Amino acid sequence: MGRRRNDYRSWEELSGQERRRGLAILGVAGAGAVVAVYLVVGGGGGTQAEAGAAVPPTIDVNSQLATWYGGTAGIRDEITTSVSAVRTDIQASDGTALKPACVQLGQAVDRIAGLGVPPAAAAAGRTWTDGAAAYAQAVTACGNLFDGTAQPPPVLLQRMTDALNTADGHWTRLAAQIGAPAQIVDAAG
């Protein structure tokens, strides 16, 4: 039987034996594809572990975050109180009270690092550390008011206020990410 190139027959034109052979080839190829997908994607394991093996525990990230966040309550309260005092002293233009308030805020900020970062949540960890860094920037700007830095006090006060606003914003977003109530710092004191 001589066929020309690109001369194909339709399904109806095939003999019974050719149809069976074609279906067998398609069946083997299909079964091979299913097995390959099963092996690549991973069908063995997960919650259907070997007989007698314990099912691996699931991690409740929200619970871990809530527990961690609860453990930071003391420092967050201290920061909130210190920030409120700093803002009050800025509003009152009371430099003699501002310096000790900044020192108190600085001491609280120094203790933040010891609390670590939120477990298993990159976004929450980044929000926490960005807020802590902004509070540290506020402390630095406040210190510059009293260390002879050659910048005008209004510039340093604005830099400090901006850093406090940024830090408060980060930690408010963190509370929202975790689903906890935010600690509000009164901007007016």
GROMACS .gro file of N, CA and C in nm, residues 105-177:
model
  219
  105LEU      N    1   1.155   5.702   7.586
  105LEU     CA    2   1.118   5.636   7.460
  105LEU      C    3   1.236   5.556   7.406
  106GLY      N    4   1.355   5.612   7.414
  106GLY     CA    5   1.474   5.541   7.366
  106GLY      C    6   1.498   5.411   7.442
  107GLN      N    7   1.477   5.414   7.573
  107GLN     CA    8   1.494   5.292   7.652
  107GLN      C    9   1.392   5.185   7.612
  108ALA      N   10   1.271   5.227   7.585
  108ALA     CA   11   1.168   5.132   7.541
  108ALA      C   12   1.203   5.076   7.403
  109VAL      N   13   1.248   5.163   7.314
  109VAL     CA   14   1.284   5.120   7.178
  109VAL      C   15   1.399   5.020   7.184
  110ASP      N   16   1.493   5.041   7.275
  110ASP     CA   17   1.606   4.948   7.288
  110ASP      C   18   1.559   4.808   7.327
  111ARG      N   19   1.448   4.795   7.397
  111ARG     CA   20   1.398   4.664   7.440
  111ARG      C   21   1.317   4.592   7.332
  112ILE      N   22   1.283   4.662   7.224
  112ILE     CA   23   1.204   4.600   7.118
  112ILE      C   24   1.278   4.482   7.056
  113ALA      N   25   1.406   4.498   7.031
  113ALA     CA   26   1.482   4.392   6.963
  113ALA      C   27   1.476   4.260   7.038
  114GLY      N   28   1.469   4.264   7.168
  114GLY     CA   29   1.464   4.141   7.248
  114GLY      C   30   1.335   4.062   7.231
  115LEU      N   31   1.234   4.122   7.170
  115LEU     CA   32   1.106   4.053   7.152
  115LEU      C   33   1.100   3.969   7.026
  116GLY      N   34   1.199   3.985   6.939
  116GLY     CA   35   1.200   3.910   6.814
  116GLY      C   36   1.097   3.964   6.718
  117VAL      N   37   1.069   3.883   6.616
  117VAL     CA   38   0.971   3.922   6.514
  117VAL      C   39   0.858   3.821   6.513
  118PRO      N   40   0.744   3.858   6.456
  118PRO     CA   41   0.632   3.766   6.451
  118PRO      C   42   0.669   3.636   6.380
  119PRO      N   43   0.621   3.523   6.431
  119PRO     CA   44   0.653   3.394   6.369
  119PRO      C   45   0.576   3.372   6.240
  120ALA      N   46   0.641   3.310   6.145
  120ALA     CA   47   0.578   3.257   6.023
  120ALA      C   48   0.498   3.359   5.943
  121ALA      N   49   0.535   3.484   5.949
  121ALA     CA   50   0.462   3.584   5.870
  121ALA      C   51   0.558   3.694   5.828
  122ALA      N   52   0.606   3.686   5.706
  122ALA     CA   53   0.704   3.783   5.658
  122ALA      C   54   0.649   3.925   5.659
  123ALA      N   55   0.527   3.944   5.618
  123ALA     CA   56   0.469   4.078   5.613
  123ALA      C   57   0.457   4.138   5.752
  124ALA      N   58   0.411   4.059   5.846
  124ALA     CA   59   0.396   4.108   5.983
  124ALA      C   60   0.533   4.140   6.043
  125GLY      N   61   0.631   4.056   6.016
  125GLY     CA   62   0.767   4.081   6.067
  125GLY      C   63   0.825   4.210   6.012
  126ARG      N   64   0.805   4.232   5.884
  126ARG     CA   65   0.855   4.353   5.819
  126ARG      C   66   0.784   4.476   5.876
  127THR      N   67   0.656   4.467   5.899
  127THR     CA   68   0.580   4.579   5.954
  127THR      C   69   0.627   4.610   6.096
  128TRP      N   70   0.650   4.506   6.175
  128TRP     CA   71   0.699   4.524   6.312
  128TRP      C   72   0.836   4.593   6.312
  129THR      N   73   0.930   4.541   6.233
  129THR     CA   74   1.066   4.597   6.233
  129THR      C   75   1.069   4.737   6.171
  130ASP      N   76   0.986   4.762   6.069
  130ASP     CA   77   0.981   4.897   6.011
  130ASP      C   78   0.929   4.997   6.114
  131GLY      N   79   0.830   4.957   6.192
  131GLY     CA   80   0.779   5.044   6.298
  131GLY      C   81   0.884   5.071   6.404
  132ALA      N   82   0.953   4.965   6.445
  132ALA     CA   83   1.059   4.982   6.546
  132ALA      C   84   1.169   5.073   6.494
  133ALA      N   85   1.207   5.058   6.367
  133ALA     CA   86   1.312   5.142   6.308
  133ALA      C   87   1.267   5.289   6.304
  134ALA      N   88   1.141   5.313   6.275
  134ALA     CA   89   1.090   5.451   6.271
  134ALA      C   90   1.089   5.511   6.412
  135TYR      N   91   1.054   5.432   6.513
  135TYR     CA   92   1.061   5.484   6.650
  135TYR      C   93   1.206   5.518   6.685
  136ALA      N   94   1.301   5.434   6.642
  136ALA     CA   95   1.442   5.462   6.668
  136ALA      C   96   1.486   5.592   6.597
  137GLN      N   97   1.435   5.616   6.477
  137GLN     CA   98   1.467   5.740   6.406
  137GLN      C   99   1.414   5.862   6.483
  138ALA      N  100   1.297   5.848   6.542
  138ALA     CA  101   1.241   5.957   6.621
  138ALA      C  102   1.329   5.986   6.742
  139VAL      N  103   1.379   5.881   6.806
  139VAL     CA  104   1.467   5.898   6.922
  139VAL      C  105   1.597   5.966   6.879
  140THR      N  106   1.650   5.927   6.765
  140THR     CA  107   1.773   5.989   6.715
  140THR      C  108   1.751   6.137   6.686
  141ALA      N  109   1.640   6.171   6.620
  141ALA     CA  110   1.610   6.312   6.591
  141ALA      C  111   1.593   6.391   6.720
  142CYS      N  112   1.532   6.330   6.820
  142CYS     CA  113   1.514   6.398   6.949
  142CYS      C  114   1.650   6.421   7.015
  143GLY      N  115   1.734   6.320   7.010
  143GLY     CA  116   1.869   6.335   7.067
  143GLY      C  117   1.947   6.446   6.998
  144ASN      N  118   1.926   6.461   6.866
  144ASN     CA  119   1.994   6.566   6.791
  144ASN      C  120   1.955   6.706   6.838
  145LEU      N  121   1.837   6.719   6.898
  145LEU     CA  122   1.797   6.849   6.952
  145LEU      C  123   1.889   6.893   7.065
  146PHE      N  124   1.947   6.796   7.136
  146PHE     CA  125   2.022   6.827   7.258
  146PHE      C  126   2.171   6.798   7.247
  147ASP      N  127   2.217   6.748   7.131
  147ASP     CA  128   2.359   6.712   7.121
  147ASP      C  129   2.441   6.810   7.039
  148GLY      N  130   2.383   6.924   7.004
  148GLY     CA  131   2.457   7.025   6.930
  148GLY      C  132   2.455   7.005   6.779
  149THR      N  133   2.369   6.920   6.729
  149THR     CA  134   2.357   6.901   6.585
  149THR      C  135   2.322   7.035   6.520
  150ALA      N  136   2.389   7.064   6.409
  150ALA     CA  137   2.375   7.195   6.346
  150ALA      C  138   2.254   7.203   6.253
  151GLN      N  139   2.140   7.160   6.300
  151GLN     CA  140   2.017   7.176   6.225
  151GLN      C  141   1.919   7.250   6.314
  152PRO      N  142   1.836   7.333   6.255
  152PRO     CA  143   1.741   7.411   6.336
  152PRO      C  144   1.643   7.319   6.410
  153PRO      N  145   1.607   7.355   6.532
  153PRO     CA  146   1.512   7.274   6.609
  153PRO      C  147   1.381   7.245   6.535
  154PRO      N  148   1.322   7.341   6.462
  154PRO     CA  149   1.197   7.306   6.392
  154PRO      C  150   1.215   7.191   6.292
  155VAL      N  151   1.331   7.184   6.226
  155VAL     CA  152   1.358   7.075   6.132
  155VAL      C  153   1.367   6.942   6.207
  156LEU      N  154   1.438   6.943   6.318
  156LEU     CA  155   1.452   6.819   6.397
  156LEU      C  156   1.319   6.777   6.458
  157LEU      N  157   1.240   6.873   6.505
  157LEU     CA  158   1.109   6.841   6.561
  157LEU      C  159   1.017   6.781   6.453
  158GLN      N  160   1.024   6.837   6.332
  158GLN     CA  161   0.942   6.783   6.223
  158GLN      C  162   0.989   6.643   6.186
  159ARG      N  163   1.121   6.622   6.182
  159ARG     CA  164   1.174   6.489   6.152
  159ARG      C  165   1.129   6.389   6.259
  160MET      N  166   1.131   6.432   6.384
  160MET     CA  167   1.088   6.345   6.493
  160MET      C  168   0.939   6.314   6.482
  161THR      N  169   0.857   6.415   6.455
  161THR     CA  170   0.713   6.395   6.442
  161THR      C  171   0.681   6.303   6.324
  162ASP      N  172   0.749   6.324   6.212
  162ASP     CA  173   0.728   6.238   6.095
  162ASP      C  174   0.763   6.093   6.126
  163ALA      N  175   0.874   6.072   6.196
  163ALA     CA  176   0.915   5.936   6.232
  163ALA      C  177   0.814   5.871   6.326
  164LEU      N  178   0.764   5.947   6.421
  164LEU     CA  179   0.661   5.893   6.512
  164LEU      C  180   0.535   5.856   6.436
  165ASN      N  181   0.493   5.943   6.343
  165ASN     CA  182   0.374   5.914   6.262
  165ASN      C  183   0.394   5.787   6.179
  166THR      N  184   0.512   5.773   6.120
  166THR     CA  185   0.543   5.655   6.039
  166THR      C  186   0.540   5.530   6.125
  167ALA      N  187   0.605   5.537   6.242
  167ALA     CA  188   0.609   5.421   6.331
  167ALA      C  189   0.470   5.382   6.378
  168ASP      N  190   0.391   5.482   6.419
  168ASP     CA  191   0.255   5.453   6.463
  168ASP      C  192   0.174   5.388   6.350
  169GLY      N  193   0.195   5.437   6.228
  169GLY     CA  194   0.125   5.380   6.113
  169GLY      C  195   0.162   5.234   6.089
  170HIS      N  196   0.292   5.203   6.100
  170HIS     CA  197   0.335   5.064   6.082
  170HIS      C  198   0.271   4.973   6.186
  171TRP      N  199   0.276   5.015   6.311
  171TRP     CA  200   0.224   4.928   6.416
  171TRP      C  201   0.072   4.921   6.414
  172THR      N  202   0.006   5.022   6.362
  172THR     CA  203  -0.139   5.014   6.345
  172THR      C  204  -0.172   4.912   6.235
  173ARG      N  205  -0.093   4.915   6.126
  173ARG     CA  206  -0.112   4.814   6.020
  173ARG      C  207  -0.083   4.674   6.072
  174LEU      N  208   0.017   4.661   6.158
  174LEU     CA  209   0.049   4.530   6.215
  174LEU      C  210  -0.070   4.477   6.294
  175ALA      N  211  -0.130   4.560   6.375
  175ALA     CA  212  -0.247   4.518   6.452
  175ALA      C  213  -0.359   4.473   6.358
  176ALA      N  214  -0.377   4.546   6.249
  176ALA     CA  215  -0.480   4.508   6.151
  176ALA      C  216  -0.446   4.375   6.084
  177GLN      N  217  -0.318   4.352   6.052
  177GLN     CA  218  -0.276   4.226   5.990
  177GLN      C  219  -0.304   4.108   6.083
   0.00000   0.00000   0.00000
